[in-house]
Structure formats: structure tokens, C-alpha cells
Short mmCIF file of C-alpha atoms in Angstrom, two decimals:
data_model
loop_
_atom_site.label_atom_id
_atom_site.label_comp_id
_atom_site.label_asym_id
_atom_site.label_seq_id
_atom_site.Cartn_x
_atom_site.Cartn_y
_atom_site.Cartn_z
CA MET B 1 15.02 -41.97 24.55
CA ALA B 2 11.31 -41.14 24.39
CA GLY B 3 9.11 -43.60 22.46
CA PRO B 4 8.57 -47.32 21.97
CA GLU B 5 11.50 -49.75 21.93
CA SER B 6 10.98 -51.16 18.48
CA GLU B 7 13.08 -51.97 15.46
CA ASN B 8 10.20 -50.63 13.44
CA ALA B 9 10.35 -47.03 14.50
CA LEU B 10 11.48 -43.73 12.99
CA LYS B 11 14.38 -42.53 15.08
CA LEU B 12 16.15 -39.28 15.71
CA VAL B 13 19.29 -40.21 17.63
CA ASP B 14 21.43 -37.71 19.55
CA VAL B 15 20.74 -34.98 17.00
CA GLY B 16 22.49 -31.63 17.24
CA LEU B 17 21.61 -28.61 15.11
CA ARG B 18 22.52 -24.96 15.30
CA PHE B 19 21.44 -22.42 12.69
CA PRO B 20 24.22 -20.13 11.42
CA GLY B 21 24.33 -16.98 13.52
CA ALA B 22 22.08 -18.39 16.27
CA PRO B 23 23.40 -17.82 19.82
CA ALA B 24 22.50 -21.33 21.02
CA PRO B 25 21.84 -24.71 19.38
CA LEU B 26 18.20 -25.51 18.62
CA LEU B 27 18.82 -29.22 19.15
CA ASP B 28 21.51 -30.66 21.39
CA GLY B 29 21.55 -34.41 21.93
CA PHE B 30 17.88 -34.67 20.93
CA SER B 31 16.42 -38.18 20.57
CA LEU B 32 12.92 -39.36 19.68
CA ARG B 33 11.15 -42.47 18.39
CA LEU B 34 7.93 -42.38 16.40
CA PRO B 35 5.88 -45.49 15.58
CA ARG B 36 5.76 -46.74 12.01
CA GLY B 37 2.35 -47.07 10.30
CA GLN B 38 0.66 -44.68 12.72
CA VAL B 39 -0.12 -40.99 12.99
CA SER B 40 2.17 -38.98 15.29
CA ALA B 41 1.61 -35.35 16.27
CA LEU B 42 4.42 -33.06 17.40
CA VAL B 43 3.01 -30.32 19.64
CA GLY B 44 4.80 -27.34 21.09
CA PRO B 45 4.81 -23.57 21.38
CA SER B 46 5.42 -21.41 18.29
CA GLY B 47 9.05 -21.24 17.25
CA CYS B 48 10.19 -24.13 19.47
CA GLY B 49 11.61 -26.12 16.56
CA LYS B 50 8.80 -28.51 15.61
CA SER B 51 8.94 -27.57 11.95
CA THR B 52 12.71 -28.06 12.02
CA LEU B 53 12.20 -31.65 13.25
CA LEU B 54 9.84 -32.22 10.35
CA ARG B 55 12.42 -30.86 7.88
CA LEU B 56 15.04 -33.21 9.38
CA LEU B 57 12.66 -36.15 8.81
CA ALA B 58 11.97 -34.89 5.27
CA GLY B 59 15.69 -34.77 4.48
CA LEU B 60 15.38 -31.06 3.69
CA LEU B 61 17.83 -30.21 6.45
CA PRO B 62 20.88 -32.25 7.45
CA PRO B 63 21.67 -32.42 11.19
CA ASP B 64 25.05 -31.08 12.39
CA ARG B 65 25.50 -34.37 14.25
CA GLY B 66 23.49 -37.42 15.21
CA ALA B 67 21.34 -39.58 12.95
CA VAL B 68 17.92 -39.52 11.35
CA ASP B 69 16.88 -43.17 10.88
CA LEU B 70 13.69 -43.70 8.89
CA ALA B 71 13.83 -47.52 9.30
CA GLY B 72 14.34 -47.93 5.54
CA LEU B 73 10.96 -46.31 5.07
CA ALA B 74 11.62 -43.45 2.74
CA GLU B 75 14.88 -43.42 0.88
CA ALA B 76 13.70 -43.03 -2.73
CA PRO B 77 12.52 -39.64 -4.04
CA GLY B 78 8.74 -39.49 -3.74
CA ALA B 79 8.76 -41.82 -0.74
CA ARG B 80 8.31 -38.77 1.48
CA GLY B 81 5.29 -36.50 1.04
CA PHE B 82 5.23 -33.07 2.63
CA VAL B 83 2.25 -30.80 3.22
CA PHE B 84 3.49 -27.29 3.97
CA GLN B 85 1.89 -24.74 6.28
CA ALA B 86 0.69 -22.79 3.23
CA PRO B 87 -0.76 -24.80 0.31
CA ASN B 88 2.34 -23.83 -1.67
CA LEU B 89 0.77 -24.51 -5.05
CA LEU B 90 2.27 -23.20 -8.30
CA PRO B 91 -0.24 -20.53 -9.38
CA TRP B 92 0.48 -20.96 -13.10
CA ARG B 93 -0.45 -24.65 -13.02
CA THR B 94 -3.93 -26.13 -12.90
CA VAL B 95 -4.97 -28.31 -9.98
CA ALA B 96 -4.17 -31.50 -11.93
CA GLU B 97 -0.81 -30.12 -13.08
CA ASN B 98 0.07 -29.18 -9.49
CA VAL B 99 -0.77 -32.68 -8.29
CA ALA B 100 1.23 -34.20 -11.15
CA LEU B 101 4.39 -32.22 -10.28
CA PRO B 102 6.09 -34.87 -8.06
CA LEU B 103 5.54 -37.51 -10.77
CA GLN B 104 6.77 -35.16 -13.48
CA LEU B 105 9.96 -34.47 -11.48
CA ALA B 106 10.55 -38.23 -11.34
CA GLY B 107 9.97 -38.50 -15.10
CA ILE B 108 6.72 -40.43 -14.66
CA ASP B 109 3.60 -39.76 -16.73
CA ASP B 110 0.68 -41.30 -14.84
CA PRO B 111 -2.62 -39.43 -15.28
CA ALA B 112 -4.46 -42.27 -13.48
CA ALA B 113 -2.41 -41.65 -10.32
CA VAL B 114 -3.26 -37.94 -10.50
CA ASP B 115 -6.96 -38.73 -10.89
CA ALA B 116 -6.82 -41.19 -7.99
CA ALA B 117 -5.13 -38.64 -5.71
CA LEU B 118 -7.69 -35.97 -6.62
CA ASP B 119 -10.53 -38.45 -6.08
CA ARG B 120 -9.17 -39.29 -2.67
CA VAL B 121 -9.40 -35.65 -1.52
CA GLY B 122 -12.77 -35.11 -3.23
CA LEU B 123 -11.54 -32.65 -5.85
CA ALA B 124 -11.88 -34.61 -9.10
CA SER B 125 -14.18 -31.92 -10.51
CA ALA B 126 -11.65 -29.14 -9.87
CA ARG B 127 -8.81 -30.69 -11.88
CA GLY B 128 -8.80 -28.01 -14.59
CA LEU B 129 -9.04 -24.97 -12.27
CA HIS B 130 -6.17 -22.72 -11.26
CA PRO B 131 -5.40 -22.32 -7.52
CA HIS B 132 -6.72 -18.74 -7.41
CA ALA B 133 -10.19 -20.06 -8.17
CA LEU B 134 -10.18 -22.33 -5.08
CA SER B 135 -11.00 -21.65 -1.42
CA GLY B 136 -8.29 -21.95 1.25
CA GLY B 137 -9.56 -25.38 2.32
CA MET B 138 -9.65 -26.66 -1.26
CA ARG B 139 -6.06 -25.50 -1.81
CA MET B 140 -4.93 -27.49 1.25
CA ARG B 141 -6.69 -30.56 -0.18
CA VAL B 142 -4.83 -30.11 -3.47
CA SER B 143 -1.64 -29.86 -1.44
CA LEU B 144 -2.51 -33.18 0.29
CA ALA B 145 -3.31 -34.79 -3.07
CA ARG B 146 0.08 -33.65 -4.39
CA ALA B 147 1.81 -35.17 -1.36
CA LEU B 148 -0.11 -38.46 -1.83
CA VAL B 149 0.34 -38.84 -5.58
CA THR B 150 3.67 -40.69 -5.28
CA ARG B 151 2.13 -43.04 -2.65
CA PRO B 152 4.66 -41.97 0.00
CA ALA B 153 5.64 -44.30 2.82
CA LEU B 154 6.05 -41.27 5.06
CA LEU B 155 3.72 -38.28 5.03
CA LEU B 156 4.87 -35.13 6.84
CA LEU B 157 2.52 -32.23 7.58
CA ASP B 158 3.54 -28.82 8.92
CA GLU B 159 0.54 -27.22 10.69
CA PRO B 160 -1.70 -27.97 7.70
CA PHE B 161 -4.83 -26.54 9.37
CA GLY B 162 -3.17 -23.54 11.03
CA ALA B 163 -4.22 -20.81 8.60
CA LEU B 164 -7.89 -21.79 8.24
CA ASP B 165 -11.11 -20.63 9.90
CA ALA B 166 -12.67 -22.98 12.49
CA ILE B 167 -15.37 -24.45 10.24
CA THR B 168 -13.05 -25.08 7.30
CA ARG B 169 -10.48 -26.53 9.71
CA ARG B 170 -12.90 -29.14 11.08
CA GLY B 171 -14.06 -30.08 7.59
CA LEU B 172 -10.48 -30.51 6.48
CA GLN B 173 -9.50 -32.46 9.63
CA ALA B 174 -12.34 -34.87 8.89
CA ALA B 175 -11.23 -35.18 5.26
CA PHE B 176 -7.58 -35.79 6.21
CA ALA B 177 -8.54 -38.34 8.90
CA GLU B 178 -10.69 -40.17 6.37
CA VAL B 179 -7.85 -40.26 3.83
CA TRP B 180 -5.33 -41.52 6.44
CA SER B 181 -7.68 -44.27 7.58
CA ARG B 182 -7.49 -45.79 4.09
CA LEU B 183 -3.70 -45.56 3.76
CA GLU B 184 -0.91 -47.51 5.38
CA THR B 185 1.29 -44.45 5.42
CA THR B 186 3.26 -43.32 8.45
CA VAL B 187 2.14 -39.78 9.21
CA VAL B 188 3.97 -37.13 11.25
CA MET B 189 2.06 -33.90 11.80
CA VAL B 190 3.19 -30.69 13.48
CA THR B 191 0.60 -28.57 15.28
CA HIS B 192 0.46 -26.07 18.11
CA ASP B 193 -3.05 -27.19 19.07
CA VAL B 194 -3.10 -30.02 21.66
CA GLU B 195 -6.77 -30.83 21.02
CA GLU B 196 -6.11 -31.19 17.30
CA ALA B 197 -3.17 -33.47 18.10
CA VAL B 198 -5.29 -35.75 20.34
CA LEU B 199 -8.15 -35.86 17.81
CA MET B 200 -5.98 -36.59 14.78
CA ALA B 201 -3.04 -38.66 16.03
CA ASP B 202 -2.27 -42.03 17.65
CA VAL B 203 0.79 -40.65 19.40
CA VAL B 204 1.21 -37.11 20.74
CA VAL B 205 4.70 -35.79 21.51
CA VAL B 206 4.80 -32.57 23.54
CA LEU B 207 7.97 -30.57 22.86
CA GLY B 208 9.43 -27.47 24.43
CA GLY B 209 12.46 -25.75 25.88
CA ALA B 210 15.75 -24.58 24.46
CA PRO B 211 17.52 -26.68 23.41
CA LEU B 212 14.41 -28.64 22.45
CA SER B 213 13.39 -31.64 24.57
CA VAL B 214 10.48 -34.08 24.78
CA ARG B 215 8.16 -32.98 27.59
CA ALA B 216 5.63 -35.81 27.19
CA TRP B 217 5.17 -38.86 24.92
CA HIS B 218 1.55 -40.02 24.94
CA ALA B 219 -0.25 -42.88 23.17
CA VAL B 220 -3.79 -41.61 22.57
CA LYS B 221 -6.66 -43.71 23.91
CA ARG B 222 -9.75 -43.27 21.80
CA ALA B 223 -13.25 -44.69 21.60
CA SER B 224 -14.17 -43.16 18.23
CA PRO B 225 -12.21 -43.00 14.95
CA ARG B 226 -9.65 -40.21 14.41
CA GLY B 227 -11.11 -36.84 13.43
CA PRO B 228 -12.89 -33.79 14.82
CA ALA B 229 -16.08 -35.73 15.66
CA GLY B 230 -14.49 -37.00 18.87
CA ARG B 231 -13.97 -33.54 20.33
CA PHE B 232 -16.91 -33.70 22.74
CA SER B 233 -15.88 -36.95 24.40
CA SER B 234 -14.73 -36.68 28.01
CA ALA B 235 -11.79 -39.04 27.42
CA VAL B 236 -10.41 -36.65 24.79
CA GLY B 237 -10.91 -33.71 27.15
CA ASP B 238 -8.96 -35.47 29.94
CA GLN B 239 -6.04 -36.27 27.67
CA VAL B 240 -5.98 -32.70 26.28
CA ARG B 241 -5.90 -31.27 29.82
CA ARG B 242 -3.05 -33.52 30.89
CA LEU B 243 -0.95 -32.79 27.81
CA GLU B 244 -1.59 -29.05 28.01
CA ALA B 245 -0.23 -29.18 31.55
CA ALA B 246 3.01 -30.61 30.11
CA LEU B 247 3.35 -27.78 27.55
CA MET R 1 -19.37 8.43 -25.84
CA SER R 2 -17.63 7.42 -22.65
CA GLN R 3 -15.40 9.87 -20.79
CA ARG R 4 -12.51 7.49 -21.29
CA LEU R 5 -12.61 8.27 -25.04
CA LEU R 6 -14.05 11.77 -24.97
CA LEU R 7 -11.53 13.45 -22.64
CA PRO R 8 -8.33 12.39 -24.44
CA LEU R 9 -10.02 13.20 -27.75
CA LEU R 10 -10.77 16.74 -26.50
CA VAL R 11 -7.13 17.18 -25.52
CA LEU R 12 -6.06 15.95 -28.97
CA VAL R 13 -8.37 18.42 -30.75
CA ALA R 14 -7.15 21.27 -28.52
CA ALA R 15 -3.51 20.33 -29.13
CA LEU R 16 -4.03 20.18 -32.92
CA ALA R 17 -5.77 23.55 -32.84
CA ALA R 18 -2.94 25.11 -30.79
CA TRP R 19 -0.37 23.50 -33.11
CA SER R 20 -2.16 24.86 -36.23
CA ALA R 21 -2.41 28.35 -34.68
CA GLY R 22 1.29 28.30 -33.78
CA ALA R 23 2.25 27.01 -37.25
CA ALA R 24 0.24 29.82 -38.90
CA ALA R 25 2.22 32.39 -36.91
CA LEU R 26 5.69 30.88 -37.49
CA PRO R 27 7.66 29.98 -40.65
CA PRO R 28 7.26 26.26 -41.59
CA VAL R 29 10.98 25.61 -41.12
CA LEU R 30 10.53 26.36 -37.40
CA LEU R 31 7.09 24.81 -36.90
CA PRO R 32 5.32 23.05 -39.79
CA GLY R 33 1.54 22.65 -39.41
CA PRO R 34 -0.30 19.32 -39.20
CA MET R 35 -1.16 19.50 -42.91
CA ASP R 36 2.53 20.08 -43.78
CA VAL R 37 3.47 16.94 -41.83
CA LEU R 38 0.71 14.94 -43.55
CA GLY R 39 2.05 16.27 -46.84
CA ALA R 40 5.57 15.11 -45.98
CA ILE R 41 4.22 11.64 -45.12
CA SER R 42 2.11 11.28 -48.26
CA ALA R 43 4.92 12.57 -50.54
CA ASP R 44 6.78 9.28 -50.08
CA PRO R 45 4.98 6.99 -47.61
CA GLY R 46 7.04 4.01 -48.74
CA ARG R 47 10.27 5.64 -47.60
CA LEU R 48 8.91 6.41 -44.11
CA ILE R 49 7.41 2.93 -43.69
CA GLY R 50 10.62 1.33 -44.94
CA ALA R 51 12.69 3.41 -42.50
CA ALA R 52 10.34 2.54 -39.63
CA LEU R 53 10.55 -1.17 -40.48
CA ARG R 54 14.34 -1.01 -40.59
CA THR R 55 14.64 0.85 -37.30
CA GLY R 56 11.95 -1.39 -35.79
CA SER R 57 13.80 -4.57 -36.77
CA CYS R 58 17.07 -3.19 -35.33
CA ALA R 59 15.27 -2.30 -32.08
CA LEU R 60 13.63 -5.73 -31.94
CA ALA R 61 16.96 -7.47 -32.58
CA GLY R 62 18.58 -5.33 -29.86
CA LEU R 63 15.76 -6.15 -27.47
CA GLY R 64 16.14 -9.86 -28.25
CA ILE R 65 19.93 -9.85 -27.78
CA GLY R 66 19.60 -7.77 -24.59
CA ALA R 67 16.98 -10.22 -23.30
CA LEU R 68 19.13 -13.27 -24.12
CA ILE R 69 22.21 -11.83 -22.42
CA GLY R 70 20.17 -10.46 -19.47
CA ALA R 71 18.33 -13.75 -18.90
CA GLY R 72 21.50 -15.81 -19.44
CA LEU R 73 23.44 -13.77 -16.91
CA GLY R 74 20.44 -13.83 -14.55
CA VAL R 75 20.52 -17.65 -14.60
CA GLY R 76 24.32 -17.58 -14.23
CA PHE R 77 24.02 -15.33 -11.16
CA LEU R 78 21.35 -17.65 -9.73
CA TRP R 79 23.60 -20.69 -10.00
CA SER R 80 26.90 -19.08 -9.12
CA ARG R 81 27.25 -16.48 -6.40
CA SER R 82 30.92 -16.09 -7.44
CA LEU R 83 29.88 -15.18 -10.99
CA GLU R 84 27.42 -12.65 -9.58
CA LEU R 85 30.08 -11.08 -7.35
CA ALA R 86 32.61 -11.02 -10.19
CA VAL R 87 30.42 -9.70 -13.01
CA TYR R 88 27.59 -7.63 -11.49
CA PRO R 89 29.71 -4.52 -10.77
CA TYR R 90 30.75 -4.39 -14.44
CA ALA R 91 27.17 -4.85 -15.63
CA LEU R 92 26.31 -1.88 -13.43
CA LEU R 93 29.23 0.08 -14.89
CA LEU R 94 28.05 -0.72 -18.42
CA GLN R 95 24.67 0.75 -17.49
CA THR R 96 26.25 4.06 -16.46
CA LEU R 97 27.96 4.52 -19.86
CA PRO R 98 25.89 6.96 -21.99
CA VAL R 99 24.99 5.17 -25.21
CA VAL R 100 25.47 8.44 -27.15
CA ALA R 101 29.12 8.45 -26.11
CA VAL R 102 29.67 4.77 -26.90
CA ALA R 103 27.95 4.77 -30.30
CA PRO R 104 30.92 6.26 -32.24
CA LEU R 105 33.10 3.47 -30.81
CA LEU R 106 30.56 0.94 -32.06
CA VAL R 107 31.00 2.40 -35.56
CA VAL R 108 34.76 1.94 -35.23
CA TRP R 109 34.25 -1.71 -34.31
CA LEU R 110 31.25 -2.66 -36.43
CA GLY R 111 31.39 -0.22 -39.38
CA TYR R 112 28.40 1.66 -40.80
CA GLY R 113 25.04 -0.05 -41.01
CA ALA R 114 22.47 -1.97 -39.00
CA PRO R 115 24.88 -3.73 -36.58
CA VAL R 116 25.62 -0.42 -34.82
CA ALA R 117 21.90 0.27 -34.28
CA VAL R 118 21.36 -3.29 -33.04
CA ALA R 119 24.34 -3.12 -30.67
CA ALA R 120 23.36 0.31 -29.27
CA SER R 121 19.82 -0.94 -28.75
CA ALA R 122 21.04 -4.12 -26.99
CA LEU R 123 23.33 -2.02 -24.81
CA VAL R 124 20.49 0.11 -23.39
CA CYS R 125 18.06 -2.84 -23.08
CA PHE R 126 20.43 -5.21 -21.37
CA PHE R 127 20.53 -3.79 -17.84
CA PRO R 128 16.78 -3.46 -17.11
CA LEU R 129 16.36 -6.99 -18.49
CA LEU R 130 19.21 -8.37 -16.36
CA THR R 131 17.76 -6.70 -13.26
CA ALA R 132 14.28 -8.07 -14.01
CA ALA R 133 15.64 -11.59 -14.59
CA HIS R 134 17.79 -11.44 -11.46
CA VAL R 135 14.98 -10.25 -9.20
CA GLY R 136 12.45 -12.62 -10.77
CA LEU R 137 14.61 -15.75 -10.61
CA LEU R 138 15.72 -15.12 -7.02
CA GLY R 139 12.35 -13.96 -5.72
CA VAL R 140 10.82 -17.42 -5.48
CA ASP R 141 8.92 -18.58 -2.38
CA PRO R 142 11.47 -20.58 -0.29
CA GLU R 143 8.84 -23.25 0.49
CA GLN R 144 8.38 -23.83 -3.25
CA VAL R 145 12.14 -24.29 -3.52
CA GLU R 146 11.89 -26.81 -0.63
CA LEU R 147 9.11 -28.62 -2.48
CA PHE R 148 11.40 -29.13 -5.47
CA ALA R 149 14.28 -30.15 -3.15
CA LEU R 150 12.00 -32.73 -1.47
CA TYR R 151 11.51 -34.47 -4.82
CA LYS R 152 15.23 -34.23 -5.64
CA ALA R 153 14.58 -31.99 -8.66
CA SER R 154 17.63 -31.23 -10.81
CA ARG R 155 18.52 -27.57 -11.15
CA TRP R 156 17.28 -27.63 -14.74
CA GLN R 157 13.92 -28.95 -13.55
CA GLU R 158 13.82 -26.28 -10.86
CA LEU R 159 14.69 -23.61 -13.45
CA ARG R 160 12.16 -24.79 -16.01
CA TRP R 161 9.19 -25.63 -13.82
CA LEU R 162 9.64 -23.21 -10.93
CA ARG R 163 11.99 -20.27 -11.44
CA LEU R 164 11.26 -19.32 -15.06
CA PRO R 165 7.47 -19.29 -14.66
CA ALA R 166 7.81 -17.50 -11.32
CA ALA R 167 10.07 -14.89 -12.94
CA ALA R 168 7.71 -14.26 -15.88
CA PRO R 169 5.84 -11.27 -14.34
CA ALA R 170 9.11 -9.50 -13.46
CA ALA R 171 10.56 -10.35 -16.88
CA PHE R 172 7.57 -8.81 -18.64
CA ALA R 173 7.87 -5.66 -16.49
CA GLY R 174 11.53 -5.43 -17.59
CA LEU R 175 10.57 -6.03 -21.25
CA ARG R 176 8.02 -3.21 -21.08
CA THR R 177 10.68 -0.77 -19.91
CA ALA R 178 13.19 -2.12 -22.42
CA ALA R 179 10.73 -1.93 -25.36
CA GLY R 180 10.76 1.87 -25.28
CA LEU R 181 14.50 2.01 -24.63
CA SER R 182 15.24 -0.30 -27.56
CA VAL R 183 13.89 2.25 -30.07
CA ILE R 184 15.90 5.05 -28.43
CA GLY R 185 19.06 2.90 -28.58
CA ALA R 186 18.49 1.98 -32.23
CA ILE R 187 17.96 5.62 -33.27
CA VAL R 188 21.07 6.77 -31.39
CA GLY R 189 23.00 4.04 -33.21
CA GLU R 190 21.57 5.25 -36.52
CA PHE R 191 22.51 8.87 -35.77
CA VAL R 192 26.17 7.93 -35.89
CA GLY R 193 26.21 4.70 -37.83
CA SER R 194 23.70 5.01 -40.69
CA ASN R 195 24.70 6.11 -44.20
CA GLY R 196 21.11 6.27 -45.42
CA ASP R 197 21.23 3.18 -47.58
CA PRO R 198 18.60 2.00 -46.91
CA PRO R 199 17.18 4.92 -44.91
CA SER R 200 16.28 4.51 -41.26
CA ILE R 201 14.35 6.72 -38.84
CA GLY R 202 17.56 8.02 -37.24
CA TYR R 203 18.98 8.89 -40.65
CA LEU R 204 15.73 10.60 -41.80
CA VAL R 205 15.54 12.69 -38.62
CA LEU R 206 19.15 13.90 -38.97
CA ARG R 207 19.08 14.52 -42.69
CA SER R 208 15.69 16.27 -42.80
CA ALA R 209 16.63 18.53 -39.87
CA ARG R 210 19.92 19.47 -41.55
CA SER R 211 18.19 20.25 -44.84
CA ALA R 212 15.49 22.31 -43.06
CA ASP R 213 12.77 19.83 -44.09
CA THR R 214 11.19 20.16 -40.64
CA ALA R 215 7.89 18.60 -41.73
CA LEU R 216 9.71 15.36 -42.55
CA THR R 217 11.54 15.54 -39.19
CA PHE R 218 8.15 15.70 -37.47
CA ALA R 219 6.91 12.77 -39.53
CA ALA R 220 10.01 10.70 -38.68
CA VAL R 221 9.75 11.53 -34.96
CA GLY R 222 6.07 10.55 -35.10
CA ALA R 223 7.06 7.24 -36.73
CA ALA R 224 9.63 6.62 -33.94
CA ALA R 225 6.97 7.23 -31.30
CA ALA R 226 4.54 4.91 -33.13
CA LEU R 227 7.28 2.27 -33.28
CA ALA R 228 7.96 2.43 -29.53
CA GLY R 229 4.21 2.34 -28.88
CA ALA R 230 3.79 -0.71 -31.13
CA LEU R 231 6.67 -2.56 -29.41
CA TYR R 232 5.22 -1.74 -25.99
CA ALA R 233 1.76 -2.92 -27.10
CA ALA R 234 3.26 -6.16 -28.45
CA VAL R 235 4.95 -6.84 -25.10
CA ARG R 236 1.69 -6.11 -23.24
CA ALA R 237 -0.18 -8.49 -25.55
CA ALA R 238 2.37 -11.27 -25.01
CA GLU R 239 2.23 -10.63 -21.26
CA ALA R 240 -1.56 -10.81 -21.19
CA LEU R 241 -1.46 -14.05 -23.18
CA ALA R 242 1.19 -15.65 -20.97
CA LEU R 243 -0.19 -14.59 -17.58
CA ARG R 244 -3.92 -14.40 -18.25
CA SER R 245 -4.90 -17.68 -16.65
CA TYR R 246 -3.42 -17.01 -13.23
CA HIS R 247 -1.70 -13.71 -12.55
CA PRO R 248 -3.58 -11.06 -10.51
CA SER R 249 -2.35 -8.28 -12.85
CA GLN R 250 -4.32 -9.89 -15.69
CA ARG R 251 -7.35 -11.07 -13.74
CA GLY R 252 -8.80 -7.89 -12.29
CA PRO R 253 -10.05 -7.80 -8.69
CA SER R 254 -9.35 -10.97 -6.71
CA ARG R 255 -12.12 -13.05 -5.14
#
């Protein structure tokens, strides 16, 4: 099994999954460990099944066989936060009402938690706006605030920067890295960009093939904090080149 | 004056002039002039207003009942595919029945009076409202459904906070179509099921045409058109109020 031998790890064990009507299984005896309390990035070509792994971890999709073991991390509702590829906000709700949704679904009224989550992503002043009045980057921040409002033990992100222009993407990467540095949350992020994975994560898992397998499991060595600022360092460049070769 | 006002106004003046010219050339029983129609209205305005209010309330009740049944079945279809498979073909069949042919049966079942007009109105409103509810409730972004599943939302929570608001634009489109239909349904019901006590638009149209009081027929038809227009405008106003803060149809060009 790829990953650290630790009791304290998220584990996918011998997982099998085949979508109805698909000619071949997407996952067949797939196993992976991801470290707790750190940021992991799952990298792979489009359509390889990365997002499916994330949905297995989120509990949105049950495996046909095998086990998803979150090390007791995230059993209660709200213990798992999910940032979708699109901001996925409810257009009829204001920013604050969108962020409050996970609390509302749990029957909790906690305006202070909503304010804290909005503060954390730098959007306290936008609380009364509707999503259509926000830029693409701001909508993704609202989406992150919504995922953080329940103080999840596990935060899952599905290509959160994929649909943004380069400048917005770097700004948002910096903002996300800054938020993660102040949380003790375990983060699993899916991306198809190896450089983004090395800049943002502590562990990079390169995936590929059908059925899906782990091509490389890499603990990132870094001199500077997580985030886009490190992209000019030669150490990052070396790691990106090596991992891209494994793709 | 802007063209937006001026051009329709010119058409109105031209139409009134053509109408007056035609009325001068023909006997009033075939084509009464605009002044004859005004005369018929002013002879007993209370009767026409009363009839319009009666027909309007039947249409509104029919619209409400059609909306309740349409939305209720829409939710039922959402939650139970078996219910959808079992009932949808018959809903479709109901839609193909001409209300004119069914109305006499309604009189047999409900007797003379307002219930026939309400039932006929509900019958024609129901299908467009069911279709709108069905499409609106099902047409939700799958990732938004996943979001609710992630937080273990109950199906009532999902209905209330996701599907109903998401279905609102489609529901209002259905209501707009049904608003006009509701008046047609009510008048058809009154044609066969109204004994004129109190008078309704359908009754006035039939009776005045039979007694060659064509001016009153024109006035009653005008009142029916005004009624449908008022219902449509009320739906548009409610739609604008409900969707104004977020929906592109109410916001003008997007940023």
C-alpha cells in the first residue's frame, strides 16, 4: 500500500468501484494512505478518477467493496467540508446565508461562526451580497468559507482553482494556503496541475491508469511556506519535473 | 413621446377608426361601434364588474387548486419514481381531454354554480403547472444535491432549501401560462354551469349574444380579456418580487 505506515492515517483499503454501465471497473483493489493533519494533493490526468476518490472520502459515494477508513476523523455531519470544482453557491441566498447553510442543516444558529468563516477568507464586507455580484475568485472564497464554517476535521477540495484565470488562481492559492496554515484540518485536494500540487501540499500522490493506481507517492520538501510564492525555487522545479515524469 | 408608447397608440387609434367605420356600415347587432360598447358598459357597470369579480375569483381558485395539485404531484414524482411511472400517463391523458367536452359532466357531478367554473379552470391549469413543477424540481444542479447530501440533509430540508427555490423560475413560467388558461377554463365552465344568479362573464356573453345585445357581448369579452391580463400582470409582479434579488431574468444584463 502506498503511504506512511501509521495508525493515524486516512486509508482506502482494497477498494473496488464500477459505475453502472461502465465496461471496466474504475477502481479494482485500490489502496492508499494519506497523512492526518497535513495537506495531500491527488494529481492525475483528466477523467482518471481523482474526483471519485474524493467523493469516496466524502462519503458521497459508497465503494462496491473494500473500506474507506477516516481514522475516526470525520464521522459526524459537518466533520467533512467539501469545496466543489464550481463554487456551487445557492444564487437566491446572500453570501452569509450561503455560508450558514451547513449550520442551518444541522439545526444550529451561530452567526458568530459565519462571521468568523467569512473573516477567515477576507469577505466579511461581502456578507449581504448575492453570488452574482461577486467575481469568480470571491465565489470560490465563499465556497471555502462555507466548507470551513462547521470546523471540519477533514477538508476535501475538487480542483478548486481549475476554472480561474492565472492571476486570480495565484491570489486564491495564497489565500487558501494562508487559511490552511492556521487550521489543524486534514486537507485532501484534487488537481491536474503538478506544480500546484507541489506548491500547495505536503504530500503529492500521482495517479493514473485504468483501473486507477498510484504512480508515485511523494513527501514534498520545501524551504518556504506553502503557496504560490515558492514557484520560482529550484527545489520546487526539480520535484515538479520528477513527478511529471511519473504522470 | 417615446416610440414605445407612440407606436402602439397609433395602432390603437387606427383600429378604433377602422372599427367605427365598419360599425357605421353594418347594423349594430352584427358590429356595434365603440360608443355602443361604452353605452352597454355604463348602462349597468355594477353588473359587469360583479360578473368579472365572480369569474375572476373562480379563475383564481382554479389556478390555486391546479397549482396545489400540480406542485403536490411534482413533489410526489420527485420522491417516488414508481408514482411518476404510475400516474404521469394519466395526467397526460387528462390534458388531452377538451375541457368543453368535460364541462357538462362537471355539471352532472357538481350541479350549477361556481364549483363547475372552478373545476374547469383547475382542469386546464393543472397540466402546465405539473410540468413546470416537475421540470423545476428535477432540474437542480447535481453538485448542489451532493452538497446537501454531504451535510446529511433530510429530504424536507433538501426540498425547502434547495429544490423549491431552484424550481421557482420554472414555476412562475408555468403560472404565467396557466393564468391566461384559468380564465378560459372558468368561462367554459360558466357557459354550461352558470344559471346567471349571480351573473358571471360566461353567462353574460352567452345571454347577450342570444338576445342580440352584441354591444354587451363585446363589453363582456373585453372584461374577460382584462381579467386574464390582470391575472398575468399579478403573476409577473409576484415573480419580479420573488426573483428580483438574484435571477438573471429580473436583473437585466449580467456583469
